[in-house]
PDB file of C-alpha atoms in Angstrom:
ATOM      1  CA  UNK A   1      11.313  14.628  13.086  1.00 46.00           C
ATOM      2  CA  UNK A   2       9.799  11.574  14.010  1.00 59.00           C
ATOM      3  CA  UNK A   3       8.478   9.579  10.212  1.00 74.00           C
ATOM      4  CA  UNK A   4       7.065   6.601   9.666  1.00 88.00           C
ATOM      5  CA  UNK A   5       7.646   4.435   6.900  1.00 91.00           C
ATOM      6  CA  UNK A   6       4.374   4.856   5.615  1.00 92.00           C
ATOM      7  CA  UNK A   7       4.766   8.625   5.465  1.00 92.00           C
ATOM      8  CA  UNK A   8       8.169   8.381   3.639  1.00 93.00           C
ATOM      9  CA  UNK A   9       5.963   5.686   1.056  1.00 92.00           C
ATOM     10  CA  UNK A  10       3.466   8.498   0.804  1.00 91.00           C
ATOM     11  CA  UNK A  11       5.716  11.647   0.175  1.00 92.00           C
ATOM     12  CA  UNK A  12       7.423   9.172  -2.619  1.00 88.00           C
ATOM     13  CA  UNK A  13       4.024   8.845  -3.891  1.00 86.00           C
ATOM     14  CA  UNK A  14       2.563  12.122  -3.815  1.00 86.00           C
ATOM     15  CA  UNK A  15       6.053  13.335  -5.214  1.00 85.00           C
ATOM     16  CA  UNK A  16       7.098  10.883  -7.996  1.00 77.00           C
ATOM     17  CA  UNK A  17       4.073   9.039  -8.899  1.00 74.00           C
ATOM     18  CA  UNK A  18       3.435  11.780 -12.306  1.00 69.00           C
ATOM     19  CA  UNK A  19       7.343  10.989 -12.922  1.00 64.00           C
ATOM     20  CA  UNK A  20       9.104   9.122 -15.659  1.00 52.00           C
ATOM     21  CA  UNK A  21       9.492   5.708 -14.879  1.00 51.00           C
ATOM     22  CA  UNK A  22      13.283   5.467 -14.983  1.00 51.00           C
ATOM     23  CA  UNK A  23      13.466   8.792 -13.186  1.00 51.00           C
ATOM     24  CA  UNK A  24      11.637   8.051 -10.220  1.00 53.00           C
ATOM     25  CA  UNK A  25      13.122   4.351  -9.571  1.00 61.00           C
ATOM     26  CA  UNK A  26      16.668   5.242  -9.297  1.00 77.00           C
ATOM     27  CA  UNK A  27      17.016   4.521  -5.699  1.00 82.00           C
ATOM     28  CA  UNK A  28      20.240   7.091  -4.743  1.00 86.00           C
ATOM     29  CA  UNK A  29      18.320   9.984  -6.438  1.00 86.00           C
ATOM     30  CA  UNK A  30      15.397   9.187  -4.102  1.00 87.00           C
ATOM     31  CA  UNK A  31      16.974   8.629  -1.201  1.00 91.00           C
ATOM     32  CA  UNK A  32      18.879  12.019  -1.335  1.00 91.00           C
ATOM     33  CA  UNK A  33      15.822  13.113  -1.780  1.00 89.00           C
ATOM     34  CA  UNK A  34      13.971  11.839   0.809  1.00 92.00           C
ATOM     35  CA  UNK A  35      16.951  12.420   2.880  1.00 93.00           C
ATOM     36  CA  UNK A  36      16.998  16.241   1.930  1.00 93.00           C
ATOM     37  CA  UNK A  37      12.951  16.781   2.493  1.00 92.00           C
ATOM     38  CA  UNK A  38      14.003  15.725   6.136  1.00 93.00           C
ATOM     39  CA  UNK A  39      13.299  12.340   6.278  1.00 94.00           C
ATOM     40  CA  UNK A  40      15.608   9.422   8.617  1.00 92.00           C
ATOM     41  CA  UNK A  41      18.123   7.276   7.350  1.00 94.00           C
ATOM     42  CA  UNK A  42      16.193   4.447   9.176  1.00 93.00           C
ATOM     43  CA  UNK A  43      12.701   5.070   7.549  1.00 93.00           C
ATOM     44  CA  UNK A  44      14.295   6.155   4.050  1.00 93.00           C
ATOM     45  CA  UNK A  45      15.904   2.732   3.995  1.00 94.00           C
ATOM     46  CA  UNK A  46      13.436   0.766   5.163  1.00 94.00           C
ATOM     47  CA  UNK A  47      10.680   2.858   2.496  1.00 93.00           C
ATOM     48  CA  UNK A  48      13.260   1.711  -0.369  1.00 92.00           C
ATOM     49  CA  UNK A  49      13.158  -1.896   0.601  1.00 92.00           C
ATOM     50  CA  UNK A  50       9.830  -1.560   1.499  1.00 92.00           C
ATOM     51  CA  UNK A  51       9.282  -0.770  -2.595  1.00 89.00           C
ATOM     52  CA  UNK A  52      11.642  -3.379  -3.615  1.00 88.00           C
ATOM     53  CA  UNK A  53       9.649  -6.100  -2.352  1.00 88.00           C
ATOM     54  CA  UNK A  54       6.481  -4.554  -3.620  1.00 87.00           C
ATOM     55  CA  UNK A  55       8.356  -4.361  -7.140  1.00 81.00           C
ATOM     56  CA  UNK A  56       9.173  -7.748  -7.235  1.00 76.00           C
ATOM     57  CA  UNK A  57       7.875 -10.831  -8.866  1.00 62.00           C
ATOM     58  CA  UNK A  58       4.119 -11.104  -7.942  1.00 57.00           C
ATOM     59  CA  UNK A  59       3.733 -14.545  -8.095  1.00 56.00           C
ATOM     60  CA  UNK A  60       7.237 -15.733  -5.927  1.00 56.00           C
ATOM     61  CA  UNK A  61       5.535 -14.493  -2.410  1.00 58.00           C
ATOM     62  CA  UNK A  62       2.101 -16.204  -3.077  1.00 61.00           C
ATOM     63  CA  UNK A  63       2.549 -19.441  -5.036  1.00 56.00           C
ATOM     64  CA  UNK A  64      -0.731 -21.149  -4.373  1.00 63.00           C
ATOM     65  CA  UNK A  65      -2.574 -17.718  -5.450  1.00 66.00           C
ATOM     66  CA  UNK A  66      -6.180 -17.174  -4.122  1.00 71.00           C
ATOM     67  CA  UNK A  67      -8.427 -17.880  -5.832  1.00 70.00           C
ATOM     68  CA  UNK A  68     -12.305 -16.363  -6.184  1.00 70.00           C
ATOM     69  CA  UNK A  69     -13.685 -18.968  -4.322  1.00 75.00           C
ATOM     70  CA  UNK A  70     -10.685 -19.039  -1.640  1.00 76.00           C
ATOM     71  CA  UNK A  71     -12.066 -18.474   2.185  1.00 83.00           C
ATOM     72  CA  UNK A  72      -9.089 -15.745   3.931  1.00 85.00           C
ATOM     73  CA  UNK A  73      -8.090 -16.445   7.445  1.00 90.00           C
ATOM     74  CA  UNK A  74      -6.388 -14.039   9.059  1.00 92.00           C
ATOM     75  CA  UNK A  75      -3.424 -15.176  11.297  1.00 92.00           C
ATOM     76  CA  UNK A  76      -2.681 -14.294  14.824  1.00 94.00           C
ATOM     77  CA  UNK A  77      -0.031 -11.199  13.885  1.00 92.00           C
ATOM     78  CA  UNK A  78      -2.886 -10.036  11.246  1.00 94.00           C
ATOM     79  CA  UNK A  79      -5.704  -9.761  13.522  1.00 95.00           C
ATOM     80  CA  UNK A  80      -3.499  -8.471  16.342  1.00 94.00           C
ATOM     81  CA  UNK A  81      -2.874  -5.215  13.576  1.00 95.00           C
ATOM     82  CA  UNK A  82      -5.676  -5.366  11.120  1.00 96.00           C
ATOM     83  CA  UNK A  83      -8.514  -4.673  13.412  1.00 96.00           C
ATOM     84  CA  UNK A  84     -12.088  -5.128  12.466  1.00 97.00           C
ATOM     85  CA  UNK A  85     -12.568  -2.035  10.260  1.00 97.00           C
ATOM     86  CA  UNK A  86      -9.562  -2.443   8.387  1.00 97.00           C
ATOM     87  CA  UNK A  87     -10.337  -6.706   7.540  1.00 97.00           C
ATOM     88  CA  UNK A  88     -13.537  -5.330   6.817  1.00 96.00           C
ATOM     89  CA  UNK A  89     -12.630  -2.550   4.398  1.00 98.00           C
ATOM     90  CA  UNK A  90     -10.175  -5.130   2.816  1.00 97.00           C
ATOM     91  CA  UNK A  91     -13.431  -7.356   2.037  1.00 95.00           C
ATOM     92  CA  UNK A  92     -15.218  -4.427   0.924  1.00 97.00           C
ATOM     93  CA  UNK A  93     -12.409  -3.731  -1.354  1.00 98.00           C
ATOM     94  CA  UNK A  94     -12.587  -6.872  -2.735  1.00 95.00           C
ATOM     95  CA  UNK A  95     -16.300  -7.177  -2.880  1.00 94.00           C
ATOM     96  CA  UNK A  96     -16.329  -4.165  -5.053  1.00 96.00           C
ATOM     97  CA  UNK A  97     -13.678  -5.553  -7.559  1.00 95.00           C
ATOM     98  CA  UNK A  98     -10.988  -2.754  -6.977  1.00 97.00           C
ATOM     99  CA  UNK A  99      -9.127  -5.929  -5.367  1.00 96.00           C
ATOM    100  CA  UNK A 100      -8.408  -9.360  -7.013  1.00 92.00           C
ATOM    101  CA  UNK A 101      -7.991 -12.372  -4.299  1.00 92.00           C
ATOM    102  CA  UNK A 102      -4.150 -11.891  -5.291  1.00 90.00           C
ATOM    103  CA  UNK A 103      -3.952  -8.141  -5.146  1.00 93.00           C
ATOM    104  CA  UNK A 104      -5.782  -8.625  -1.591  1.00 94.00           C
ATOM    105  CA  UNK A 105      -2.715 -10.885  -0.112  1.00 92.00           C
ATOM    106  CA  UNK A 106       0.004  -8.336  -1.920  1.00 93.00           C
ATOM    107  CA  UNK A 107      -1.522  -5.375   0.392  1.00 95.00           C
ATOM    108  CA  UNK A 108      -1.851  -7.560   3.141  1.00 95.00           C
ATOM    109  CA  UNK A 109       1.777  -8.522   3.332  1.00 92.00           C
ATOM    110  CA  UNK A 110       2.801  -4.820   2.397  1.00 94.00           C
ATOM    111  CA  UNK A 111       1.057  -3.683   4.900  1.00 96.00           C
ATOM    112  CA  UNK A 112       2.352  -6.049   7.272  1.00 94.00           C
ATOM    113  CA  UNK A 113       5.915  -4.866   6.204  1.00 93.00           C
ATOM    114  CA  UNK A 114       5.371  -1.367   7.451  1.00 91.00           C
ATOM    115  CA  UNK A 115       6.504  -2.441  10.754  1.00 82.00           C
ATOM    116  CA  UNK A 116       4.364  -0.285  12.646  1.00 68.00           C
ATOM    117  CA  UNK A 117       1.936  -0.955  15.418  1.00 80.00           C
ATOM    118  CA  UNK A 118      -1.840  -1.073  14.822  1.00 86.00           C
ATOM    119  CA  UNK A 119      -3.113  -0.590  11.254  1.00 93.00           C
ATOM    120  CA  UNK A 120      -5.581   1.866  10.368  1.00 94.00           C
ATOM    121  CA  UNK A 121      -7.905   2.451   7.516  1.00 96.00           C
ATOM    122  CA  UNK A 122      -5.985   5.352   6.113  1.00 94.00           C
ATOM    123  CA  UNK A 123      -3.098   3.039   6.238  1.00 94.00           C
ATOM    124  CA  UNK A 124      -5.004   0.757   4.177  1.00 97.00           C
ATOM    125  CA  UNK A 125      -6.014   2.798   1.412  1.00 96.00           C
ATOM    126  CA  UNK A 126      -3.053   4.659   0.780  1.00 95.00           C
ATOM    127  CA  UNK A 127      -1.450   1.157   0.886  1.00 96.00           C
ATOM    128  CA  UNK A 128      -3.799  -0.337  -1.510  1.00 97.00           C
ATOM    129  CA  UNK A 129      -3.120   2.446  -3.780  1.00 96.00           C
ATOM    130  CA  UNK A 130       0.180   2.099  -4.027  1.00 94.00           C
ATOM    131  CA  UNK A 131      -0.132  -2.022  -4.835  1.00 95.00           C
ATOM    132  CA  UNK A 132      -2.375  -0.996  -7.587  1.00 96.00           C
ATOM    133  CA  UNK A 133      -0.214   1.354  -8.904  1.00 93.00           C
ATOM    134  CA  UNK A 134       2.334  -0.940  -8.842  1.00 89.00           C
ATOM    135  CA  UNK A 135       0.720  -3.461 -10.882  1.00 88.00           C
ATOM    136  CA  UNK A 136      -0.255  -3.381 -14.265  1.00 89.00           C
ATOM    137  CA  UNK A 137      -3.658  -3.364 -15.983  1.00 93.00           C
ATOM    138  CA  UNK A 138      -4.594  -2.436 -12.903  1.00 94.00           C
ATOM    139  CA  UNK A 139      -5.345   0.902 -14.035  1.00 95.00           C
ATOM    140  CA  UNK A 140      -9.234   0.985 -14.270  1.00 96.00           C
ATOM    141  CA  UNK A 141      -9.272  -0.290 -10.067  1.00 97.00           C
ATOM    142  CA  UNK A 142      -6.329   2.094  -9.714  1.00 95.00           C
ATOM    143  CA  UNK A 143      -8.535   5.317 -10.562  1.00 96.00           C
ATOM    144  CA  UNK A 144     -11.107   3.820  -8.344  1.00 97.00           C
ATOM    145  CA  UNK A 145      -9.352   3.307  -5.934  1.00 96.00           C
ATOM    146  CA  UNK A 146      -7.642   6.928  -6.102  1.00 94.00           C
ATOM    147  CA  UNK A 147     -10.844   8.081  -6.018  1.00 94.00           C
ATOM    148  CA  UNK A 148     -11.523   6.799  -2.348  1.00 93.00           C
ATOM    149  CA  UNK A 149      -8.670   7.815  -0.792  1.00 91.00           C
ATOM    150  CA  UNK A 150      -9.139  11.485  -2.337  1.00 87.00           C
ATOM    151  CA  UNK A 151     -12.737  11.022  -1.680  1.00 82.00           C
ATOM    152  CA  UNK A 152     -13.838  13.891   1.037  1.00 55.00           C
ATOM    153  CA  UNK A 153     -15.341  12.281   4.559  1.00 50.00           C
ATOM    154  CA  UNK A 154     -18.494  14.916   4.167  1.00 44.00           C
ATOM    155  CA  UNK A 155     -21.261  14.219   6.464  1.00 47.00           C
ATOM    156  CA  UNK A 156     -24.855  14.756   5.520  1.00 44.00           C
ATOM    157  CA  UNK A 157     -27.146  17.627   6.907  1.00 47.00           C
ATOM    158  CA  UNK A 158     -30.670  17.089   7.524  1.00 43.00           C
TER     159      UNK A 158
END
């Protein structure tokens, strides 16, 4: 089967996010795991350092941390896989308070670190999801935030 990192990220998710803490972060029992539910070596690995980074020490990748009144400019690789509707989602995020300046940059760089082409919306929510769930007292934009993702696209009928 052909996986991407991002659906390996999600299946951990969906799978181990109602786990005990020490249960679900013992990287050989996942990876069997993931391994066993069909997943590549490639994409399991990558997933597990993928979390790694996410798990470690929030303020060593940002040192000068935005701020509220901080203006964002995208780089070159950004725009060329955030496209408008996913920078603009991002600000809406923000604008909303389910994202802090700081939280912004961590999903920004973890989504950067999928290593996939384009970026799309759904990319960005379950991504921003998993930051938030990451982080703590981050609970009340966590639920939120669950709540969008979850959220059915219903249209409405005149």
């Amino acid at each position: 089967m052909n996986h991407s990192v991002l659906d390996v990220l999600m299946y951990l998710f969906e799978t181990f996010s109602e786990q005990e803490h020490e249960e679900a972060t013992d990287q050989d029992v996942l990876r069997q795991e993931l391994l066993r539910a069909g997943f590549g070596e490639p994409e399991v690995d990558r997933a597990l350092d993928w979390l790694e980074d996410l798990n470690r020490d929030p303020d060593r990748p940002f040192p000068s941390a935005p701020t509220e009144r901080s203006l964002r400019l995208f780089s070159s690789l950004e725009l060329s896989r955030l496209d408008a509707a996913c920078r603009g989602y991002l600000i809406y995020l923000e604008h909303i308070g389910i994202l802090s300046p700081l939280n912004r940059e961590i999903v920004i760089d973890r989504l950067m670190a999928l290593g996939a082409g384009e970026i799309d919306v759904e990319q960005v929510k379950w991504v921003t999801l998993m930051v938030l769930f990451s982080q703590t007292g981050q609970e009340g934009a966590f639920a939120r935030m669950e709540d969008l993702v979850f959220e059915e696209n219903t249209g409405l009928v005149n």
